[in-house]
PDB file of C-alpha atoms in Angstrom:
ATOM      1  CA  UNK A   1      10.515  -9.165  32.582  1.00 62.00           C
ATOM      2  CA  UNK A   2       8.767  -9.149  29.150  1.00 69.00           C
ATOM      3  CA  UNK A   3       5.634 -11.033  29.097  1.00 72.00           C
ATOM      4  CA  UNK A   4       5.358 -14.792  27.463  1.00 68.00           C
ATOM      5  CA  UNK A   5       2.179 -16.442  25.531  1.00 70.00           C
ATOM      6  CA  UNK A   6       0.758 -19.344  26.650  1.00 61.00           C
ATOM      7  CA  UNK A   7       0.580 -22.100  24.223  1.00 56.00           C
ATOM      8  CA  UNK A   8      -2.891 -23.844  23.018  1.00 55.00           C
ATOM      9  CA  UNK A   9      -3.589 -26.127  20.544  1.00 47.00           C
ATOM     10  CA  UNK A  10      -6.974 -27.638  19.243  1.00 63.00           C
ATOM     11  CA  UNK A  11      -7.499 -30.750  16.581  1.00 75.00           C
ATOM     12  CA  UNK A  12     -11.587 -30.968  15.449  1.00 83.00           C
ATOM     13  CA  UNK A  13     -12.616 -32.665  12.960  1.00 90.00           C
ATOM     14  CA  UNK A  14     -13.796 -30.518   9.981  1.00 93.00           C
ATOM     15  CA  UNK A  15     -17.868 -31.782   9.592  1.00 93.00           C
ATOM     16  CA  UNK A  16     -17.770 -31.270  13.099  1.00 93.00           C
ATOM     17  CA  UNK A  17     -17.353 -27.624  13.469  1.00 93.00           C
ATOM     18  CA  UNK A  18     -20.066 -27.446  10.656  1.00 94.00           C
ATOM     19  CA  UNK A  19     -22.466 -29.288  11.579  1.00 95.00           C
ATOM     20  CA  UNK A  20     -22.301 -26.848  14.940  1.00 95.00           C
ATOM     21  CA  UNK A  21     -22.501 -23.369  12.906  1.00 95.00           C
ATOM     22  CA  UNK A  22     -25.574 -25.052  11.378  1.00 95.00           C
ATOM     23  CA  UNK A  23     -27.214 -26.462  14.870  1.00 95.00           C
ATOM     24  CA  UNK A  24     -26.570 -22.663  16.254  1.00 94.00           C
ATOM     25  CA  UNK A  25     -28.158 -21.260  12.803  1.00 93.00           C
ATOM     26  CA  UNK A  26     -31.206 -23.922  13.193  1.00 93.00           C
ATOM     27  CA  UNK A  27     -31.807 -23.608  17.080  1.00 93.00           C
ATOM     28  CA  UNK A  28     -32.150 -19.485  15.853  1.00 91.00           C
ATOM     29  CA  UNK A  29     -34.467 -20.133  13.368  1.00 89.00           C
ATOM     30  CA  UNK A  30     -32.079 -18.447  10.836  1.00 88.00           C
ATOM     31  CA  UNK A  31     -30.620 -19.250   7.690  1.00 87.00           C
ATOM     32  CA  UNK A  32     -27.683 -16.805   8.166  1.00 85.00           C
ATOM     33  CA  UNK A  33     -25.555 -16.339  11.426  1.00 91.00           C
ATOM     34  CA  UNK A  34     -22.137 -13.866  11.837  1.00 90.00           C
ATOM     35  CA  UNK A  35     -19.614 -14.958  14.249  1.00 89.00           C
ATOM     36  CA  UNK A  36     -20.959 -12.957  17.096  1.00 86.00           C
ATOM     37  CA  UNK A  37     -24.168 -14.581  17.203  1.00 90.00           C
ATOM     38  CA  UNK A  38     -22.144 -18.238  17.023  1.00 92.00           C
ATOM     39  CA  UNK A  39     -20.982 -16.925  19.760  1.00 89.00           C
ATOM     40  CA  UNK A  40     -23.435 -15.630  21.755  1.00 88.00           C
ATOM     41  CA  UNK A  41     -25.822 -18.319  21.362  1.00 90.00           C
ATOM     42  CA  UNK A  42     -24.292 -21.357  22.625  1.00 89.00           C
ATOM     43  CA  UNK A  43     -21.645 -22.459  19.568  1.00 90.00           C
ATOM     44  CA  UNK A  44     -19.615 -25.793  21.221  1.00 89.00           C
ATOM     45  CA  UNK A  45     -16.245 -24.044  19.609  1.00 89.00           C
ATOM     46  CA  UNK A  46     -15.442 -20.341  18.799  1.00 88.00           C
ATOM     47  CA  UNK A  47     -15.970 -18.644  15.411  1.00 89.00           C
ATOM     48  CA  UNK A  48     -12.158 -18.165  15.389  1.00 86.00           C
ATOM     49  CA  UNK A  49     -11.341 -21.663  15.414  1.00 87.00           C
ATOM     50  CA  UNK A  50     -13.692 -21.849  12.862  1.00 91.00           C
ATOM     51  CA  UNK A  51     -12.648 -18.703  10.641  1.00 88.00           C
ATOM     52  CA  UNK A  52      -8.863 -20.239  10.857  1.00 87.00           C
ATOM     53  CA  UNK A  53      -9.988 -23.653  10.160  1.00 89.00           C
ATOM     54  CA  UNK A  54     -11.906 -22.655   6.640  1.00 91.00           C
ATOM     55  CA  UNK A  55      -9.894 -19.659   5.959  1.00 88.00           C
ATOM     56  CA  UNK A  56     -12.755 -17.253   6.910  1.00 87.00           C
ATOM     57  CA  UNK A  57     -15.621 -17.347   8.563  1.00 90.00           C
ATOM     58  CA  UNK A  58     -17.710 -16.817   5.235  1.00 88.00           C
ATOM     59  CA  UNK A  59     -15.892 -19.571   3.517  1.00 90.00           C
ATOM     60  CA  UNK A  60     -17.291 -21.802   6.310  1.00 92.00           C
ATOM     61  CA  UNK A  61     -20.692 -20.234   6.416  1.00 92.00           C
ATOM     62  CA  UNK A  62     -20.791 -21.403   2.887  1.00 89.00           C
ATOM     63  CA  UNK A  63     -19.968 -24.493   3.025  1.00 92.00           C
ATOM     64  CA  UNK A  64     -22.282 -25.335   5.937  1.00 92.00           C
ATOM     65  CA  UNK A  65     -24.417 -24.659   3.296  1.00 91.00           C
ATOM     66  CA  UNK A  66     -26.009 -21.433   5.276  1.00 89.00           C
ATOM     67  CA  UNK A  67     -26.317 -17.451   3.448  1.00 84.00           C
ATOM     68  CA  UNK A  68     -23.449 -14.662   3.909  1.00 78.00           C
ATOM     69  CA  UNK A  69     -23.435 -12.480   6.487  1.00 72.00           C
ATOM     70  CA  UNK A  70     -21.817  -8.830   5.933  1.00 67.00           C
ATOM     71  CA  UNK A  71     -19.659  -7.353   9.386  1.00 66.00           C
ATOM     72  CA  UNK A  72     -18.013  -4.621   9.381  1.00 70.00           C
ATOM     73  CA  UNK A  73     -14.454  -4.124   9.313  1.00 79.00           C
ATOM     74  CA  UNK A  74     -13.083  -3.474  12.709  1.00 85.00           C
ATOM     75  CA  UNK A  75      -9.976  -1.610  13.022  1.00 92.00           C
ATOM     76  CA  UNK A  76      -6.848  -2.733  15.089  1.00 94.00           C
ATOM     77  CA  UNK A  77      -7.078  -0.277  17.286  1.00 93.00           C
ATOM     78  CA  UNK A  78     -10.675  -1.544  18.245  1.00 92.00           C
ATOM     79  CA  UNK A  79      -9.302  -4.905  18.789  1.00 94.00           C
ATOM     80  CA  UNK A  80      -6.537  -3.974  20.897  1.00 95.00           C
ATOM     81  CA  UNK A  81      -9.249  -1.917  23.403  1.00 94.00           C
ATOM     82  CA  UNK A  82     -11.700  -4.385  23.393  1.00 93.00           C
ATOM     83  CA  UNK A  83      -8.744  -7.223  24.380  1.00 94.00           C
ATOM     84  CA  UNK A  84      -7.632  -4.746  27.316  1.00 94.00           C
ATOM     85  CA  UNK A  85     -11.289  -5.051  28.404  1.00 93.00           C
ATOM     86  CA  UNK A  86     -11.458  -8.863  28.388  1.00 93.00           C
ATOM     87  CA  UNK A  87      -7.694  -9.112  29.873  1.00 93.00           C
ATOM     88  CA  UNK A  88      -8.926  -6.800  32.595  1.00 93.00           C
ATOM     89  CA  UNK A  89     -12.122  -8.544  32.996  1.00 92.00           C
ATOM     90  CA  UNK A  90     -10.751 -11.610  33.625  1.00 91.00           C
ATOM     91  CA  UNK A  91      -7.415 -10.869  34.767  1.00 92.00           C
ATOM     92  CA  UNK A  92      -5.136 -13.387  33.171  1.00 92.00           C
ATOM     93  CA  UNK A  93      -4.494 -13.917  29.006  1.00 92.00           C
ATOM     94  CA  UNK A  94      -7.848 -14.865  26.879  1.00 91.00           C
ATOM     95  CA  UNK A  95      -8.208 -17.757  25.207  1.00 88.00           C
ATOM     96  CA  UNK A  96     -10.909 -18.166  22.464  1.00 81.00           C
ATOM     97  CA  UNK A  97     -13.566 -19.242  24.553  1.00 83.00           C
ATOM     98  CA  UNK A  98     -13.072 -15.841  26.871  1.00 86.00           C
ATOM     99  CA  UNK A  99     -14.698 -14.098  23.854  1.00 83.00           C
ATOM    100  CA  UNK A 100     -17.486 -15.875  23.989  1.00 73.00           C
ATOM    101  CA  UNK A 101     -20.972 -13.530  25.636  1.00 67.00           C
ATOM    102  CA  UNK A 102     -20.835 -10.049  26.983  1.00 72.00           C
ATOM    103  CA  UNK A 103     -17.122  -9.813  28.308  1.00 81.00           C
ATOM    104  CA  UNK A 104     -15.891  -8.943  24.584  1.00 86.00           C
ATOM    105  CA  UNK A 105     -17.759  -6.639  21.885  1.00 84.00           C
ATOM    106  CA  UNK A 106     -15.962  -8.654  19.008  1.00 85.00           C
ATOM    107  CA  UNK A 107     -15.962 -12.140  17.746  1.00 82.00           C
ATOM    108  CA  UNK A 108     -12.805 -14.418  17.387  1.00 83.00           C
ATOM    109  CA  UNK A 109     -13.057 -14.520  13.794  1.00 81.00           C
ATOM    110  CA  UNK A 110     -12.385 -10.789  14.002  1.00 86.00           C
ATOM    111  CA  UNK A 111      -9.283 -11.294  15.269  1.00 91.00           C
ATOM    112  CA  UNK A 112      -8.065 -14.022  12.862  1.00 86.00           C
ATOM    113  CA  UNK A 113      -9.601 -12.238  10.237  1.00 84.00           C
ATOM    114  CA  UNK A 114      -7.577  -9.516  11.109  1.00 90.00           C
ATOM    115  CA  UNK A 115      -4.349 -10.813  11.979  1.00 93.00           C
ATOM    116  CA  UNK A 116      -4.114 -14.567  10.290  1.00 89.00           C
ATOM    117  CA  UNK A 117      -4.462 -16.535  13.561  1.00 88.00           C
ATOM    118  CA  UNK A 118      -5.765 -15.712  17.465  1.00 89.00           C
ATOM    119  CA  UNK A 119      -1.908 -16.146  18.346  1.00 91.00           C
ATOM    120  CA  UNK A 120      -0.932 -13.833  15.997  1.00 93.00           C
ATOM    121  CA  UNK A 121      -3.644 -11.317  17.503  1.00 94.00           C
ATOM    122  CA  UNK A 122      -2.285 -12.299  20.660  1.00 94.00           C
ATOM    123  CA  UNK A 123       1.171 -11.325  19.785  1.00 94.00           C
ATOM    124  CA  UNK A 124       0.152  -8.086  18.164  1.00 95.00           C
ATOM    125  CA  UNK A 125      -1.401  -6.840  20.992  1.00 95.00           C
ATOM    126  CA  UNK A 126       1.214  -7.655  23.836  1.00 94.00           C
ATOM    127  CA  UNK A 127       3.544  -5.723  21.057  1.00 93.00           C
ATOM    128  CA  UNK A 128       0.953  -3.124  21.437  1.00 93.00           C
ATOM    129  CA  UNK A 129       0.785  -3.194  25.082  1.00 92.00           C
ATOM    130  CA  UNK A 130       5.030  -2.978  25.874  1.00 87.00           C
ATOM    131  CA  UNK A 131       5.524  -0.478  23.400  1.00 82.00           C
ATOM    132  CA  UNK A 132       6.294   3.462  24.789  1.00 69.00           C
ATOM    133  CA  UNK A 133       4.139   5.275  22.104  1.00 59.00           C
ATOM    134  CA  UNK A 134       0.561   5.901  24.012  1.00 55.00           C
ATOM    135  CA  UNK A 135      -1.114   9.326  24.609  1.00 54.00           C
ATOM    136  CA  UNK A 136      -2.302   8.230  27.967  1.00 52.00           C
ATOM    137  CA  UNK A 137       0.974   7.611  29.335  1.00 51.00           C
ATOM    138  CA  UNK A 138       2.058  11.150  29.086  1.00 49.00           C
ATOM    139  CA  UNK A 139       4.224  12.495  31.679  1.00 48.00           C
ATOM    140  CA  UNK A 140       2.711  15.552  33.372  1.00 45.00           C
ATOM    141  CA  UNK A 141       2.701  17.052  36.761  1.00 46.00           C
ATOM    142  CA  UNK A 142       0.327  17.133  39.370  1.00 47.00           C
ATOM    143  CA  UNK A 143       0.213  19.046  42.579  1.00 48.00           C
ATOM    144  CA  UNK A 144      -1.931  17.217  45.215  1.00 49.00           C
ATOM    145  CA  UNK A 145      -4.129  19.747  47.076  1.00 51.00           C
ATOM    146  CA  UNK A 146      -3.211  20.434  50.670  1.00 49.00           C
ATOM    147  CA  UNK A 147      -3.195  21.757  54.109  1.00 50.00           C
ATOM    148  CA  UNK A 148      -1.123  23.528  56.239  1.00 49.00           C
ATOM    149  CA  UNK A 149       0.568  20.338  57.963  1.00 50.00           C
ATOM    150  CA  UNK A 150       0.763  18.317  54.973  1.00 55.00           C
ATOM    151  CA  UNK A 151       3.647  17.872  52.649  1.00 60.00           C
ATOM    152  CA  UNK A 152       3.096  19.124  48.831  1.00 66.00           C
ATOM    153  CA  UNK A 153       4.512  16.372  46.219  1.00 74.00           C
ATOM    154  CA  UNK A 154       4.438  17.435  42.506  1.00 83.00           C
ATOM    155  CA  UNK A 155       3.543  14.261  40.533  1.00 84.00           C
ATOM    156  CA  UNK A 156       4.837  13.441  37.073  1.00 88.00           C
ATOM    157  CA  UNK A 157       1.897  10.946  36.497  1.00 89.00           C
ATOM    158  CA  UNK A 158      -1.418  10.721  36.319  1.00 90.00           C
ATOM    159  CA  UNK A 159      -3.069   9.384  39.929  1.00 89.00           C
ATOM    160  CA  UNK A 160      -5.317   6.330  37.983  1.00 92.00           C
ATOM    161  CA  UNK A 161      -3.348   3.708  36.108  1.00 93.00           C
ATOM    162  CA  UNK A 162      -4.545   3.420  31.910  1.00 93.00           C
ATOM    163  CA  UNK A 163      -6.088   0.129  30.664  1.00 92.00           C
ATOM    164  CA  UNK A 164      -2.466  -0.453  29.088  1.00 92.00           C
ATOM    165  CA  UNK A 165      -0.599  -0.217  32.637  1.00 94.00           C
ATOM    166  CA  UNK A 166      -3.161  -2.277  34.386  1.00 94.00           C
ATOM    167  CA  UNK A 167      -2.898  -5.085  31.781  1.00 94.00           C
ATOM    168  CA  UNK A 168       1.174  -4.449  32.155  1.00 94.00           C
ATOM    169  CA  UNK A 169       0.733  -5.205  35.795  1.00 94.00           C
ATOM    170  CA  UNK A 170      -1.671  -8.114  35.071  1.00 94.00           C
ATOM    171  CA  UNK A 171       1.197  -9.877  32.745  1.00 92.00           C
ATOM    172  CA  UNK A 172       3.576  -8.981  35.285  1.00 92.00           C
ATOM    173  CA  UNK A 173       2.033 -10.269  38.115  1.00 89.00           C
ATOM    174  CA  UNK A 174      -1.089 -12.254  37.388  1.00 91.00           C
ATOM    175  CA  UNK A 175      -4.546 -12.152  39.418  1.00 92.00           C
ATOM    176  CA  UNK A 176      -3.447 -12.950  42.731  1.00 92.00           C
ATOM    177  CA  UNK A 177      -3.419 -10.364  45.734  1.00 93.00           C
ATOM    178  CA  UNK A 178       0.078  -9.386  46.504  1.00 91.00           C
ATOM    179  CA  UNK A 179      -0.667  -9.631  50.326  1.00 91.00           C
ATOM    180  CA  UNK A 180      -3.166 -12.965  50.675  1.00 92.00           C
ATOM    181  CA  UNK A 181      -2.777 -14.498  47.178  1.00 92.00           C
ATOM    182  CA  UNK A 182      -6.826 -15.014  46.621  1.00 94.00           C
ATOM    183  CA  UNK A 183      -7.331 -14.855  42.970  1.00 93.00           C
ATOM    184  CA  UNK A 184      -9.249 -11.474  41.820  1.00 92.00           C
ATOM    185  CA  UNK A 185     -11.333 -11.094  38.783  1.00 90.00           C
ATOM    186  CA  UNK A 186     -13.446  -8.462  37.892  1.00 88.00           C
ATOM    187  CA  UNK A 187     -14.077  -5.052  39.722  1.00 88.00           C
ATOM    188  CA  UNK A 188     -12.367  -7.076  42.717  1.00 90.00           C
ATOM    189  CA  UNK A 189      -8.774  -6.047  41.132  1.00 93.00           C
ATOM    190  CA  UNK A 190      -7.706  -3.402  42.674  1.00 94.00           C
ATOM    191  CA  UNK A 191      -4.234  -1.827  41.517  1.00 94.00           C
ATOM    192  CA  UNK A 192      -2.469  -0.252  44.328  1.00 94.00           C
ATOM    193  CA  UNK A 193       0.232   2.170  44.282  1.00 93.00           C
ATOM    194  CA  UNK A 194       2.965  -0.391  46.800  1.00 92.00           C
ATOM    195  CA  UNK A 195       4.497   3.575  48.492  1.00 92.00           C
ATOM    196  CA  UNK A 196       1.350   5.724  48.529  1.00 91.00           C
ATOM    197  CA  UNK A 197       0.279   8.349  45.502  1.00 88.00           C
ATOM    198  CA  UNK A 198      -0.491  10.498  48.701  1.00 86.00           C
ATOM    199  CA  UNK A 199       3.336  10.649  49.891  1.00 88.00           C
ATOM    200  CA  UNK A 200       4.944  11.341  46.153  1.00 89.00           C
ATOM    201  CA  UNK A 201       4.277   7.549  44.712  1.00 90.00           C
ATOM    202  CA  UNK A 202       4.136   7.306  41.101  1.00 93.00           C
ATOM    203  CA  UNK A 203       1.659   5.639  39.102  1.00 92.00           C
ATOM    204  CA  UNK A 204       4.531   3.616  36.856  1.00 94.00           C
ATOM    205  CA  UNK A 205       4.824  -0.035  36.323  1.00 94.00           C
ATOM    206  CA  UNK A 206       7.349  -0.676  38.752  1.00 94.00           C
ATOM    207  CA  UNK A 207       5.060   1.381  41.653  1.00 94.00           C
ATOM    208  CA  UNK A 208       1.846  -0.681  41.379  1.00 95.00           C
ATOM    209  CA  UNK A 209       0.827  -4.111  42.523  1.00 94.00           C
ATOM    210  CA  UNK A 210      -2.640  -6.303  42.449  1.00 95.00           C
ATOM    211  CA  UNK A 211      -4.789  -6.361  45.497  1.00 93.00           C
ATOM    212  CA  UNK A 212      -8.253  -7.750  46.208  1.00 93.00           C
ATOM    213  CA  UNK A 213     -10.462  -4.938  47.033  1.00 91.00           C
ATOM    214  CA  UNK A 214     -10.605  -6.159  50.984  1.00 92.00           C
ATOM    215  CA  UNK A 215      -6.804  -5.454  51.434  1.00 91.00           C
ATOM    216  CA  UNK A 216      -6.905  -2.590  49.124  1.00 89.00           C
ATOM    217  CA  UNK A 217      -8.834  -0.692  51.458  1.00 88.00           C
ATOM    218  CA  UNK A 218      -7.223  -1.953  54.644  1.00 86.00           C
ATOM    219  CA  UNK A 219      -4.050  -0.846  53.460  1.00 80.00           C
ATOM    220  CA  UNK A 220      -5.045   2.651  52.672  1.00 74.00           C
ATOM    221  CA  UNK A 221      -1.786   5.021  52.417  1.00 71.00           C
ATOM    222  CA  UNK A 222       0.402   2.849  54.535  1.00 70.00           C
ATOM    223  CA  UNK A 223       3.177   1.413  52.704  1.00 70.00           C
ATOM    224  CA  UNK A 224       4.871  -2.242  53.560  1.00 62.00           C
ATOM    225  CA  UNK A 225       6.932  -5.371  51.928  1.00 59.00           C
ATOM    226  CA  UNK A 226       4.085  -7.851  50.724  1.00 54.00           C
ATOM    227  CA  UNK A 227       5.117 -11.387  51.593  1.00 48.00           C
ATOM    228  CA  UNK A 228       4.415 -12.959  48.061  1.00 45.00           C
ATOM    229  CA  UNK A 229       6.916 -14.056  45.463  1.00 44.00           C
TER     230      UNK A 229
END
């Protein structure tokens, strides 16, 4: 099932968002500020809003009447990695606001500055995410070391799920354990294979599942029907 956007919308007055680039600038003590440190410093909106609003975020900077600030030009590929954090981070789809402080290394306004609007980054990246052509998703084969009594599987997959599949499974599935439906963010998702990497389970889409980190480690290598939907 392919994975569908969420809708958002957002109507603020103009002066408004202004008048709260310049508070942020003036609580600083600066007479400059980039997105990031909007951002980072307690801005009431996001710089994207704002960037999308005034067509950049330098064409607002300037009309709030505050100096230019240069960033650097960060490349799609960037974005894309740094969204796969935050999605993994906080296990469901970002909004602006979820780029706000330490969970994202880039601004909004990077991403409307780079793709028009944050739904269009949005879009862009789930493209990125269901598409087939990623290095790290190379089929190889594996043989699992072993013992006398045990059974020798040769994997085609790598044991540990990429970024991209864990997001995959995120869109999928959301943040909910598969087996007591507690919401998981965080290093409390765990992504399990459902029949066992140690008895010939892939590490595919279709062969992993969300857990919290409590059932994770009860189930271990056993292998059972979960009773959510």
């Amino acid at each position: 099932m392919k994975y569908k956007l969420k809708e958002f919308n957002r109507n603020i007055p103009d002066n408004e968002l202004l008048e709260d680039v310049k508070r942020v600038a003036e609580k600083l003590g600066l007479n400059k500020i980039s997105s990031r440190q909007y951002d980072s410093n307690g801005g009431k909106f996001t710089s994207g809003t704002i960037g999308v609003r005034f067509g950049s975020w330098n064409k607002a900077i300037e009309k709030a009447g505050l100096n230019l600030v240069l960033q650097r030009d960060v490349s799609e590929k960037e974005l894309f990695e740094n969204m796969e954090q935050v999605w993994l981070s906080i296990g469901r789809q970002p909004v602006f606001r979820d780029l706000k402080g330490s969970v994202s290394k880039y601004s909004t306004h990077q991403y409307t500055a780079k793709f028009g609007t944050w739904r269009k980054a949005l879009e862009a990246f789930v493209q990125f995410i269901n598409s087939d052509n990623h290095e790290d998703e190379m089929t190889i084969e594996v043989e699992e070391p072993f013992t006398q009594t045990e059974i020798v599987f040769k994997h085609k997959t790598k044991r540990f799920p990429s970024e991209r599949l864990k997001v995959q499974v995120l869109m999928r599935d959301g943040n909910k354990c598969r087996l007591c439906g507690v919401t998981v963010t965080g290093d409390n998702i765990h992504f399990d294979h459902v029949h066992p990497w140690s008895k010939g389970g892939e590490t595919v889409l279709e062969n992993l599942q969300v857990l919290c980190e409590t059932h994770n480690l009860a189930k271990g290598n056993l292998e059972y029907d979960n009773k959510q939907s």
